[in-house]
Amino acid sequence: MKIIFVISSTTIHGGASKAFMQMLIGLISMGVKPLVILPNTNGLYQVLQSKNIDCIALNYRMSVYPWYQSLKDLLLFIPRLFGRIIVNNIATIRLISIIKQFKPDIIHTNVSVVAIGYYAARLLKIPHVWHIREYGDLDFQLHYYPTSKVQQNRYKRNNSHTICITKDVQKHHQLEDVNTSKVIYDGVLSSSEQAYMINKKPYLLFAGRLEQAKGIMPLIDAYAQYCKQHSFPLPLYIAGSGTPKYTQLIKDKILEYEIEDKIKLLGMRNDILSLYKEAKTLIVPSLSEGFGFITAEAMFSGCLVIGNDIAGTKEQFDNGLELTGKEIALRYTTQEQLVQHLINVTNELTEHYEQMILRGQQVAIQLYSSEQHAQSVFKFYKEIISR
């Protein structure tokens, strides 16, 4: 089976990239011959080359409207939009030539916001898979070009098939009743990579991109309140990076609360699994998490999770409750509840939450292992080809 994969970014730290690599390695072990198309030669391109996985860099952009946050952005909106359309049209023509040479059975686009694979597949009458990992509007404030309605129609065309990473993402894109749409949870780690250490280090952890959708600002608000209410608050480690502008806003808020001695900005880390294993808890304050890759990673690593009870985070918690009959994490819906969880976690020994942690770990292994993910995707490929 030959598959062309089209991905949106070459970052190696994002959940979509991590899930893609887990899936790709699993599919290769099952006999899939891949060719990966990337937008540049950075990061993930270098990783693929080091693993001798065939890859080609093309110049293309996401099929969404340009952002505008300033007068300059507004003035350049139309030129940027037309520039994006031209670049993507050229990339589609080049991709068609690559497809004719490689002769894939399926073209699989790793996100919903890149359309060059869809256009090429439609012209050549090859099955196309959209891997819908995002809400688009709710999480990243992206707006599909030319409209969301047109994008939804693309999902339902004869040659289109969709993989949604949660039931809620599927529902958001109005695909829950479409027979060419499947819910397949991301593969996070191999089932053999589970870990648990009882002697945690005294810190709280946030991990992820530093941006509005990840809820870092409300977390700092809650953490400041926690510091006021607890005599010996644990430090908060923030592992992740963002734009210089947004990072400065975070630093300003920390200074405003006068808690700069209690918060450590660690930047992007390559030892995130170790941070999970050692942390008293991981806090997931995301406002509209598509799946919650870090939630599952932390559970694999034996880390207690405190999460905002919404979107993909809620679905993971609900899955755990359905499978085990008990909670697998600490949920919250208000700042006051989050503050109370932080106080309780600080006061209690890890043993108090041990059974919850282990339940979460077993649910993560059962639902979100890389093996399970690759097998489900491979099975879906076979269904598509047999139609």
mmCIF file of C-alpha atoms in Angstrom:
data_model
loop_
_atom_site.group_PDB
_atom_site.id
_atom_site.type_symbol
_atom_site.label_atom_id
_atom_site.label_comp_id
_atom_site.label_asym_id
_atom_site.label_seq_id
_atom_site.Cartn_x
_atom_site.Cartn_y
_atom_site.Cartn_z
ATOM 1 C CA MET A 1 0.000 0.000 0.000
ATOM 2 C CA LYS A 2 1.422 3.377 -1.070
ATOM 3 C CA ILE A 3 0.320 6.551 0.727
ATOM 4 C CA ILE A 4 1.215 10.199 0.154
ATOM 5 C CA PHE A 5 0.992 12.239 3.346
ATOM 6 C CA VAL A 6 0.615 16.032 3.270
ATOM 7 C CA ILE A 7 1.375 17.839 6.517
ATOM 8 C CA SER A 8 0.962 21.469 7.513
ATOM 9 C CA SER A 9 4.037 22.176 9.604
ATOM 10 C CA THR A 10 7.556 20.923 10.218
ATOM 11 C CA THR A 11 7.582 21.690 13.938
ATOM 12 C CA ILE A 12 8.648 18.640 15.923
ATOM 13 C CA HIS A 13 6.991 19.646 19.203
ATOM 14 C CA GLY A 14 3.317 20.018 18.273
ATOM 15 C CA GLY A 15 0.767 17.335 19.059
ATOM 16 C CA ALA A 16 -0.156 16.921 15.367
ATOM 17 C CA SER A 17 3.483 16.281 14.450
ATOM 18 C CA LYS A 18 4.016 13.848 17.306
ATOM 19 C CA ALA A 19 0.840 11.937 16.487
ATOM 20 C CA PHE A 20 1.775 11.877 12.804
ATOM 21 C CA MET A 21 5.206 10.389 13.484
ATOM 22 C CA GLN A 22 3.753 7.734 15.803
ATOM 23 C CA MET A 23 1.204 6.844 13.132
ATOM 24 C CA LEU A 24 3.736 6.857 10.314
ATOM 25 C CA ILE A 25 6.190 4.553 12.064
ATOM 26 C CA GLY A 26 3.380 2.137 12.907
ATOM 27 C CA LEU A 27 2.055 2.128 9.339
ATOM 28 C CA ILE A 28 5.521 1.510 7.903
ATOM 29 C CA SER A 29 5.825 -1.544 10.163
ATOM 30 C CA MET A 30 2.605 -2.830 8.557
ATOM 31 C CA GLY A 31 4.004 -2.533 5.049
ATOM 32 C CA VAL A 32 2.877 0.960 4.025
ATOM 33 C CA LYS A 33 5.250 2.737 1.644
ATOM 34 C CA PRO A 34 5.005 6.469 2.434
ATOM 35 C CA LEU A 35 5.955 9.678 0.709
ATOM 36 C CA VAL A 36 5.645 12.739 2.956
ATOM 37 C CA ILE A 37 5.040 16.222 1.548
ATOM 38 C CA LEU A 38 6.115 19.113 3.796
ATOM 39 C CA PRO A 39 5.981 22.924 3.464
ATOM 40 C CA ASN A 40 9.739 23.440 4.078
ATOM 41 C CA THR A 41 12.983 21.631 4.921
ATOM 42 C CA ASN A 42 13.076 22.429 8.642
ATOM 43 C CA GLY A 43 12.500 20.274 11.728
ATOM 44 C CA LEU A 44 10.344 17.310 10.787
ATOM 45 C CA TYR A 45 11.835 17.169 7.284
ATOM 46 C CA GLN A 46 15.259 16.575 8.820
ATOM 47 C CA VAL A 47 13.835 13.917 11.170
ATOM 48 C CA LEU A 48 12.266 12.036 8.254
ATOM 49 C CA GLN A 49 15.475 12.166 6.268
ATOM 50 C CA SER A 50 17.435 10.819 9.239
ATOM 51 C CA LYS A 51 15.054 7.853 9.302
ATOM 52 C CA ASN A 52 15.387 7.316 5.531
ATOM 53 C CA ILE A 53 11.699 8.064 4.981
ATOM 54 C CA ASP A 54 11.001 9.558 1.548
ATOM 55 C CA CYS A 55 9.954 13.188 1.765
ATOM 56 C CA ILE A 56 9.654 16.217 -0.508
ATOM 57 C CA ALA A 57 9.407 19.889 0.440
ATOM 58 C CA LEU A 58 6.962 22.086 -1.469
ATOM 59 C CA ASN A 59 6.098 25.713 -0.842
ATOM 60 C CA TYR A 60 2.452 25.911 0.271
ATOM 61 C CA ARG A 61 0.267 27.575 2.881
ATOM 62 C CA MET A 62 -2.801 26.721 4.905
ATOM 63 C CA SER A 63 -6.100 27.141 3.045
ATOM 64 C CA VAL A 64 -7.450 29.708 5.469
ATOM 65 C CA TYR A 65 -7.811 33.460 5.475
ATOM 66 C CA PRO A 66 -4.775 35.471 6.650
ATOM 67 C CA TRP A 67 -4.877 36.755 10.206
ATOM 68 C CA TYR A 68 -5.191 40.450 10.783
ATOM 69 C CA GLN A 69 -4.399 41.980 14.156
ATOM 70 C CA SER A 70 -3.225 45.404 13.102
ATOM 71 C CA LEU A 71 -3.884 48.113 10.520
ATOM 72 C CA LYS A 72 -0.908 46.840 8.502
ATOM 73 C CA ASP A 73 -2.410 43.330 8.442
ATOM 74 C CA LEU A 74 -5.738 44.762 7.280
ATOM 75 C CA LEU A 75 -4.097 46.729 4.452
ATOM 76 C CA LEU A 76 -2.158 43.653 3.339
ATOM 77 C CA PHE A 77 -5.078 41.225 3.762
ATOM 78 C CA ILE A 78 -6.085 41.046 0.081
ATOM 79 C CA PRO A 79 -2.506 40.848 -1.299
ATOM 80 C CA ARG A 80 -1.661 38.127 1.228
ATOM 81 C CA LEU A 81 -4.818 36.187 0.390
ATOM 82 C CA PHE A 82 -4.126 36.273 -3.356
ATOM 83 C CA GLY A 83 -0.484 35.428 -2.733
ATOM 84 C CA ARG A 84 -1.532 32.422 -0.672
ATOM 85 C CA ILE A 85 -3.919 31.250 -3.412
ATOM 86 C CA ILE A 86 -1.219 31.531 -6.084
ATOM 87 C CA VAL A 87 1.374 29.677 -3.986
ATOM 88 C CA ASN A 88 -1.099 26.872 -3.248
ATOM 89 C CA ASN A 89 -2.129 26.571 -6.910
ATOM 90 C CA ILE A 90 1.513 26.172 -7.931
ATOM 91 C CA ALA A 91 2.037 23.615 -5.146
ATOM 92 C CA THR A 92 -1.025 21.656 -6.314
ATOM 93 C CA ILE A 93 0.361 21.473 -9.861
ATOM 94 C CA ARG A 94 3.702 20.220 -8.534
ATOM 95 C CA LEU A 95 1.952 17.730 -6.260
ATOM 96 C CA ILE A 96 -0.032 16.338 -9.211
ATOM 97 C CA SER A 97 3.246 15.630 -10.999
ATOM 98 C CA ILE A 98 4.605 13.866 -7.889
ATOM 99 C CA ILE A 99 1.430 11.800 -7.564
ATOM 100 C CA LYS A 100 1.621 10.646 -11.174
ATOM 101 C CA GLN A 101 5.140 9.362 -10.565
ATOM 102 C CA PHE A 102 4.555 7.795 -7.130
ATOM 103 C CA LYS A 103 1.097 6.338 -7.944
ATOM 104 C CA PRO A 104 -0.331 6.264 -4.392
ATOM 105 C CA ASP A 105 -3.414 4.340 -3.336
ATOM 106 C CA ILE A 106 -4.494 7.179 -1.009
ATOM 107 C CA ILE A 107 -3.536 10.776 -0.287
ATOM 108 C CA HIS A 108 -3.729 11.533 3.430
ATOM 109 C CA THR A 109 -3.675 15.160 4.604
ATOM 110 C CA ASN A 110 -2.665 15.348 8.264
ATOM 111 C CA VAL A 111 -4.871 18.351 9.117
ATOM 112 C CA SER A 112 -8.061 19.976 7.860
ATOM 113 C CA VAL A 113 -6.540 23.350 7.012
ATOM 114 C CA VAL A 114 -4.344 22.289 4.062
ATOM 115 C CA ALA A 115 -6.204 21.605 0.803
ATOM 116 C CA ILE A 116 -3.566 20.952 -1.882
ATOM 117 C CA GLY A 117 -3.782 17.182 -1.320
ATOM 118 C CA TYR A 118 -7.556 17.277 -1.671
ATOM 119 C CA TYR A 119 -7.451 19.260 -4.925
ATOM 120 C CA ALA A 120 -4.813 16.982 -6.449
ATOM 121 C CA ALA A 121 -6.640 13.825 -5.368
ATOM 122 C CA ARG A 122 -9.931 15.089 -6.774
ATOM 123 C CA LEU A 123 -8.401 15.920 -10.154
ATOM 124 C CA LEU A 124 -6.723 12.515 -10.371
ATOM 125 C CA LYS A 125 -9.694 10.616 -8.876
ATOM 126 C CA ILE A 126 -7.668 9.187 -5.980
ATOM 127 C CA PRO A 127 -9.188 8.660 -2.502
ATOM 128 C CA HIS A 128 -8.331 11.466 -0.108
ATOM 129 C CA VAL A 129 -8.313 11.344 3.691
ATOM 130 C CA TRP A 130 -8.693 14.490 5.787
ATOM 131 C CA HIS A 131 -7.237 13.963 9.272
ATOM 132 C CA ILE A 132 -9.272 16.516 11.210
ATOM 133 C CA ARG A 133 -7.296 17.391 14.316
ATOM 134 C CA GLU A 134 -8.763 20.802 15.061
ATOM 135 C CA TYR A 135 -11.969 22.737 15.420
ATOM 136 C CA GLY A 136 -10.310 25.433 13.357
ATOM 137 C CA ASP A 137 -12.300 28.390 14.618
ATOM 138 C CA LEU A 138 -12.688 27.573 18.312
ATOM 139 C CA ASP A 139 -9.097 26.574 19.006
ATOM 140 C CA PHE A 140 -6.943 28.453 16.491
ATOM 141 C CA GLN A 141 -9.274 31.230 15.310
ATOM 142 C CA LEU A 142 -8.799 30.048 11.722
ATOM 143 C CA HIS A 143 -11.379 30.565 9.002
ATOM 144 C CA TYR A 144 -11.488 28.152 6.072
ATOM 145 C CA TYR A 145 -11.142 29.552 2.563
ATOM 146 C CA PRO A 146 -13.520 30.342 0.925
ATOM 147 C CA THR A 147 -16.112 29.382 3.610
ATOM 148 C CA SER A 148 -16.640 26.786 6.317
ATOM 149 C CA LYS A 149 -19.671 25.503 4.373
ATOM 150 C CA VAL A 150 -17.517 24.837 1.320
ATOM 151 C CA GLN A 151 -15.003 23.016 3.511
ATOM 152 C CA GLN A 152 -17.745 20.816 5.000
ATOM 153 C CA ASN A 153 -18.875 19.939 1.483
ATOM 154 C CA ARG A 154 -15.316 18.925 0.608
ATOM 155 C CA TYR A 155 -15.384 16.390 3.432
ATOM 156 C CA LYS A 156 -18.462 14.743 1.940
ATOM 157 C CA ARG A 157 -17.454 14.475 -1.718
ATOM 158 C CA ASN A 158 -17.164 11.063 -3.355
ATOM 159 C CA ASN A 159 -13.397 10.742 -3.038
ATOM 160 C CA SER A 160 -13.218 12.229 0.489
ATOM 161 C CA HIS A 161 -12.926 10.398 3.796
ATOM 162 C CA THR A 162 -12.322 11.878 7.229
ATOM 163 C CA ILE A 163 -10.566 10.799 10.387
ATOM 164 C CA CYS A 164 -11.633 12.895 13.383
ATOM 165 C CA ILE A 165 -9.502 12.740 16.511
ATOM 166 C CA THR A 166 -12.507 12.998 18.880
ATOM 167 C CA LYS A 167 -16.274 12.641 18.718
ATOM 168 C CA ASP A 168 -16.611 16.321 19.584
ATOM 169 C CA VAL A 169 -14.400 17.388 16.647
ATOM 170 C CA GLN A 170 -16.479 15.158 14.382
ATOM 171 C CA LYS A 171 -19.688 16.742 15.682
ATOM 172 C CA HIS A 172 -18.286 20.256 15.286
ATOM 173 C CA HIS A 173 -17.667 19.609 11.580
ATOM 174 C CA GLN A 174 -21.142 18.015 11.182
ATOM 175 C CA LEU A 175 -19.736 14.616 10.244
ATOM 176 C CA GLU A 176 -21.244 12.381 12.945
ATOM 177 C CA ASP A 177 -23.784 10.890 10.503
ATOM 178 C CA VAL A 178 -21.444 10.565 7.506
ATOM 179 C CA ASN A 179 -20.447 6.955 6.810
ATOM 180 C CA THR A 180 -17.075 7.961 5.341
ATOM 181 C CA SER A 181 -16.046 9.569 8.643
ATOM 182 C CA LYS A 182 -14.303 7.709 11.482
ATOM 183 C CA VAL A 183 -13.299 8.724 14.986
ATOM 184 C CA ILE A 184 -9.757 7.465 15.627
ATOM 185 C CA TYR A 185 -8.017 8.794 18.712
ATOM 186 C CA ASP A 186 -4.409 9.868 18.351
ATOM 187 C CA GLY A 187 -1.637 7.459 19.196
ATOM 188 C CA VAL A 188 0.483 9.076 21.867
ATOM 189 C CA LEU A 189 3.105 6.570 22.997
ATOM 190 C CA SER A 190 3.759 2.860 22.707
ATOM 191 C CA SER A 191 2.005 0.791 25.360
ATOM 192 C CA SER A 192 5.475 -0.280 26.521
ATOM 193 C CA GLU A 193 6.379 3.333 27.414
ATOM 194 C CA GLN A 194 4.138 3.616 30.466
ATOM 195 C CA ALA A 195 5.854 4.826 33.639
ATOM 196 C CA TYR A 196 4.976 5.704 37.198
ATOM 197 C CA MET A 197 7.076 7.078 40.034
ATOM 198 C CA ILE A 198 5.632 7.600 43.492
ATOM 199 C CA ASN A 199 8.204 10.136 44.686
ATOM 200 C CA LYS A 200 7.198 13.256 42.810
ATOM 201 C CA LYS A 201 9.118 16.501 42.802
ATOM 202 C CA PRO A 202 7.443 19.576 44.302
ATOM 203 C CA TYR A 203 6.249 21.464 41.248
ATOM 204 C CA LEU A 204 3.114 22.012 39.186
ATOM 205 C CA LEU A 205 3.378 21.777 35.404
ATOM 206 C CA PHE A 206 1.869 23.394 32.325
ATOM 207 C CA ALA A 207 2.992 22.115 28.913
ATOM 208 C CA GLY A 208 2.027 23.368 25.482
ATOM 209 C CA ARG A 209 2.121 26.307 23.144
ATOM 210 C CA LEU A 210 1.909 29.693 24.796
ATOM 211 C CA GLU A 211 -1.200 31.100 23.150
ATOM 212 C CA GLN A 212 -4.695 32.202 24.089
ATOM 213 C CA ALA A 213 -6.399 28.906 23.152
ATOM 214 C CA LYS A 214 -4.243 26.942 25.593
ATOM 215 C CA GLY A 215 -5.636 28.879 28.565
ATOM 216 C CA ILE A 216 -2.306 29.972 29.999
ATOM 217 C CA MET A 217 -3.634 33.374 31.110
ATOM 218 C CA PRO A 218 -6.571 31.959 33.139
ATOM 219 C CA LEU A 219 -4.124 29.474 34.647
ATOM 220 C CA ILE A 220 -1.864 32.280 35.859
ATOM 221 C CA ASP A 221 -4.910 34.027 37.324
ATOM 222 C CA ALA A 222 -5.829 30.864 39.220
ATOM 223 C CA TYR A 223 -2.241 30.230 40.273
ATOM 224 C CA ALA A 224 -1.963 33.744 41.712
ATOM 225 C CA GLN A 225 -5.114 33.103 43.738
ATOM 226 C CA TYR A 226 -3.701 29.767 44.904
ATOM 227 C CA CYS A 227 -0.522 31.516 46.066
ATOM 228 C CA LYS A 228 -2.616 33.870 48.179
ATOM 229 C CA GLN A 229 -4.531 31.019 49.795
ATOM 230 C CA HIS A 230 -1.675 28.601 50.501
ATOM 231 C CA SER A 231 1.176 29.262 52.895
ATOM 232 C CA PHE A 232 3.651 27.112 50.953
ATOM 233 C CA PRO A 233 2.608 27.131 47.281
ATOM 234 C CA LEU A 234 4.426 24.880 44.859
ATOM 235 C CA PRO A 235 6.228 26.535 41.936
ATOM 236 C CA LEU A 236 4.588 26.436 38.527
ATOM 237 C CA TYR A 237 6.775 25.254 35.655
ATOM 238 C CA ILE A 238 5.664 26.418 32.199
ATOM 239 C CA ALA A 239 7.119 24.278 29.412
ATOM 240 C CA GLY A 240 6.435 25.689 25.977
ATOM 241 C CA SER A 241 7.023 28.640 23.699
ATOM 242 C CA GLY A 242 4.966 31.263 21.922
ATOM 243 C CA THR A 243 5.357 34.430 19.913
ATOM 244 C CA PRO A 244 7.569 37.101 21.501
ATOM 245 C CA LYS A 245 4.532 39.376 21.837
ATOM 246 C CA TYR A 246 2.368 36.834 23.652
ATOM 247 C CA THR A 247 5.254 35.614 25.805
ATOM 248 C CA GLN A 248 5.792 39.195 26.937
ATOM 249 C CA LEU A 249 2.104 39.474 27.867
ATOM 250 C CA ILE A 250 2.551 36.393 30.057
ATOM 251 C CA LYS A 251 5.620 37.879 31.721
ATOM 252 C CA ASP A 252 3.754 41.153 32.319
ATOM 253 C CA LYS A 253 0.886 39.305 34.011
ATOM 254 C CA ILE A 254 3.312 37.384 36.216
ATOM 255 C CA LEU A 255 4.975 40.648 37.254
ATOM 256 C CA GLU A 256 1.577 42.240 37.863
ATOM 257 C CA TYR A 257 0.758 39.492 40.371
ATOM 258 C CA GLU A 258 4.284 39.697 41.853
ATOM 259 C CA ILE A 259 4.759 35.917 41.550
ATOM 260 C CA GLU A 260 7.833 35.948 39.338
ATOM 261 C CA ASP A 261 9.775 34.049 42.004
ATOM 262 C CA LYS A 262 7.257 31.198 41.872
ATOM 263 C CA ILE A 263 6.882 30.655 38.112
ATOM 264 C CA LYS A 264 9.606 29.209 35.888
ATOM 265 C CA LEU A 265 9.371 29.706 32.136
ATOM 266 C CA LEU A 266 11.244 26.680 30.813
ATOM 267 C CA GLY A 267 10.769 27.262 27.094
ATOM 268 C CA MET A 268 10.284 24.357 24.684
ATOM 269 C CA ARG A 269 11.661 21.145 26.188
ATOM 270 C CA ASN A 270 12.907 17.871 24.748
ATOM 271 C CA ASP A 271 12.580 16.118 28.120
ATOM 272 C CA ILE A 272 8.845 16.622 28.512
ATOM 273 C CA LEU A 273 8.173 12.973 29.472
ATOM 274 C CA SER A 274 10.570 13.317 32.387
ATOM 275 C CA LEU A 275 8.811 16.486 33.485
ATOM 276 C CA TYR A 276 5.476 14.628 33.441
ATOM 277 C CA LYS A 277 6.848 11.717 35.467
ATOM 278 C CA GLU A 278 8.237 13.983 38.188
ATOM 279 C CA ALA A 279 5.476 16.617 38.441
ATOM 280 C CA LYS A 280 2.894 16.625 41.224
ATOM 281 C CA THR A 281 0.307 17.367 38.552
ATOM 282 C CA LEU A 282 -0.125 18.555 34.982
ATOM 283 C CA ILE A 283 -2.667 21.337 34.518
ATOM 284 C CA VAL A 284 -4.534 21.422 31.199
ATOM 285 C CA PRO A 285 -6.455 24.732 31.058
ATOM 286 C CA SER A 286 -7.092 24.685 27.283
ATOM 287 C CA LEU A 287 -10.249 26.461 26.212
ATOM 288 C CA SER A 288 -11.049 24.225 23.216
ATOM 289 C CA GLU A 289 -8.576 21.341 23.012
ATOM 290 C CA GLY A 290 -9.127 19.205 19.917
ATOM 291 C CA PHE A 291 -7.807 16.024 21.525
ATOM 292 C CA GLY A 292 -5.371 16.855 24.290
ATOM 293 C CA PHE A 293 -2.118 15.165 23.337
ATOM 294 C CA ILE A 294 -0.356 16.334 26.486
ATOM 295 C CA THR A 295 -3.175 14.949 28.649
ATOM 296 C CA ALA A 296 -2.677 11.466 27.245
ATOM 297 C CA GLU A 297 1.125 11.804 27.350
ATOM 298 C CA ALA A 298 0.975 12.741 31.015
ATOM 299 C CA MET A 299 -1.321 9.814 31.839
ATOM 300 C CA PHE A 300 1.059 7.419 30.088
ATOM 301 C CA SER A 301 3.809 8.901 32.255
ATOM 302 C CA GLY A 302 1.940 8.354 35.523
ATOM 303 C CA CYS A 303 1.158 12.020 36.123
ATOM 304 C CA LEU A 304 -2.004 13.268 37.798
ATOM 305 C CA VAL A 305 -3.970 15.568 35.468
ATOM 306 C CA ILE A 306 -6.101 18.557 36.385
ATOM 307 C CA GLY A 307 -8.099 19.586 33.331
ATOM 308 C CA ASN A 308 -10.638 22.103 32.116
ATOM 309 C CA ASP A 309 -13.811 20.044 31.630
ATOM 310 C CA ILE A 310 -14.422 21.026 28.034
ATOM 311 C CA ALA A 311 -13.924 19.785 24.455
ATOM 312 C CA GLY A 312 -11.286 17.069 23.893
ATOM 313 C CA THR A 313 -10.084 17.143 27.496
ATOM 314 C CA LYS A 314 -13.606 16.408 28.716
ATOM 315 C CA GLU A 315 -13.982 13.601 26.171
ATOM 316 C CA GLN A 316 -10.837 11.914 27.469
ATOM 317 C CA PHE A 317 -12.117 12.193 31.041
ATOM 318 C CA ASP A 318 -15.564 10.913 30.001
ATOM 319 C CA ASN A 319 -13.972 7.957 28.193
ATOM 320 C CA GLY A 320 -12.141 7.073 31.384
ATOM 321 C CA LEU A 321 -15.284 7.361 33.494
ATOM 322 C CA GLU A 322 -17.192 5.147 31.061
ATOM 323 C CA LEU A 323 -14.471 2.482 30.933
ATOM 324 C CA THR A 324 -13.603 2.335 34.632
ATOM 325 C CA GLY A 325 -16.697 3.676 36.381
ATOM 326 C CA LYS A 326 -14.517 6.202 38.203
ATOM 327 C CA GLU A 327 -12.799 9.493 37.446
ATOM 328 C CA ILE A 328 -9.310 9.329 35.920
ATOM 329 C CA ALA A 329 -8.432 12.983 36.517
ATOM 330 C CA LEU A 330 -9.504 16.099 38.402
ATOM 331 C CA ARG A 331 -11.990 18.189 36.439
ATOM 332 C CA TYR A 332 -12.822 21.843 36.876
ATOM 333 C CA THR A 333 -15.143 24.342 35.239
ATOM 334 C CA THR A 334 -14.433 27.459 37.337
ATOM 335 C CA GLN A 335 -11.332 29.232 38.598
ATOM 336 C CA GLU A 336 -12.383 28.503 42.162
ATOM 337 C CA GLN A 337 -12.480 24.758 41.473
ATOM 338 C CA LEU A 338 -9.037 24.870 39.865
ATOM 339 C CA VAL A 339 -7.626 26.761 42.854
ATOM 340 C CA GLN A 340 -9.084 24.196 45.244
ATOM 341 C CA HIS A 341 -7.599 21.322 43.233
ATOM 342 C CA LEU A 342 -4.174 22.993 43.395
ATOM 343 C CA ILE A 343 -4.491 23.377 47.161
ATOM 344 C CA ASN A 344 -5.578 19.752 47.612
ATOM 345 C CA VAL A 345 -2.800 18.373 45.401
ATOM 346 C CA THR A 346 -0.258 20.421 47.335
ATOM 347 C CA ASN A 347 -1.520 19.187 50.686
ATOM 348 C CA GLU A 348 -1.894 15.498 49.808
ATOM 349 C CA LEU A 349 0.777 12.886 49.204
ATOM 350 C CA THR A 350 0.875 11.275 45.755
ATOM 351 C CA GLU A 351 -0.464 8.048 47.300
ATOM 352 C CA HIS A 352 -3.800 9.806 47.847
ATOM 353 C CA TYR A 353 -4.285 10.020 44.060
ATOM 354 C CA GLU A 354 -2.456 6.824 43.103
ATOM 355 C CA GLN A 355 -5.501 4.814 42.021
ATOM 356 C CA MET A 356 -6.785 7.713 39.922
ATOM 357 C CA ILE A 357 -3.374 8.053 38.271
ATOM 358 C CA LEU A 358 -3.191 4.334 37.491
ATOM 359 C CA ARG A 359 -6.740 4.316 36.098
ATOM 360 C CA GLY A 360 -5.822 7.177 33.815
ATOM 361 C CA GLN A 361 -2.731 5.327 32.686
ATOM 362 C CA GLN A 362 -4.639 2.154 31.827
ATOM 363 C CA VAL A 363 -7.272 4.113 29.886
ATOM 364 C CA ALA A 364 -4.529 5.918 27.943
ATOM 365 C CA ILE A 365 -2.871 2.604 27.065
ATOM 366 C CA GLN A 366 -6.182 1.078 26.005
ATOM 367 C CA LEU A 367 -7.377 3.989 23.858
ATOM 368 C CA TYR A 368 -4.375 6.098 22.884
ATOM 369 C CA SER A 369 -1.448 3.737 22.255
ATOM 370 C CA SER A 370 0.493 4.219 19.034
ATOM 371 C CA GLU A 371 -0.144 0.564 18.186
ATOM 372 C CA GLN A 372 -3.914 0.970 18.476
ATOM 373 C CA HIS A 373 -3.834 4.154 16.422
ATOM 374 C CA ALA A 374 -1.794 2.741 13.525
ATOM 375 C CA GLN A 375 -3.915 -0.415 13.380
ATOM 376 C CA SER A 376 -7.142 1.621 13.228
ATOM 377 C CA VAL A 377 -5.821 3.882 10.455
ATOM 378 C CA PHE A 378 -4.523 0.903 8.449
ATOM 379 C CA LYS A 379 -7.904 -0.807 8.765
ATOM 380 C CA PHE A 380 -9.603 2.375 7.528
ATOM 381 C CA TYR A 381 -7.240 2.509 4.536
ATOM 382 C CA LYS A 382 -8.218 -1.045 3.576
ATOM 383 C CA GLU A 383 -11.914 -0.147 3.839
ATOM 384 C CA ILE A 384 -11.386 2.859 1.550
ATOM 385 C CA ILE A 385 -9.454 0.897 -1.068
ATOM 386 C CA SER A 386 -12.017 -1.905 -1.102
ATOM 387 C CA ARG A 387 -14.918 0.458 -1.854
#
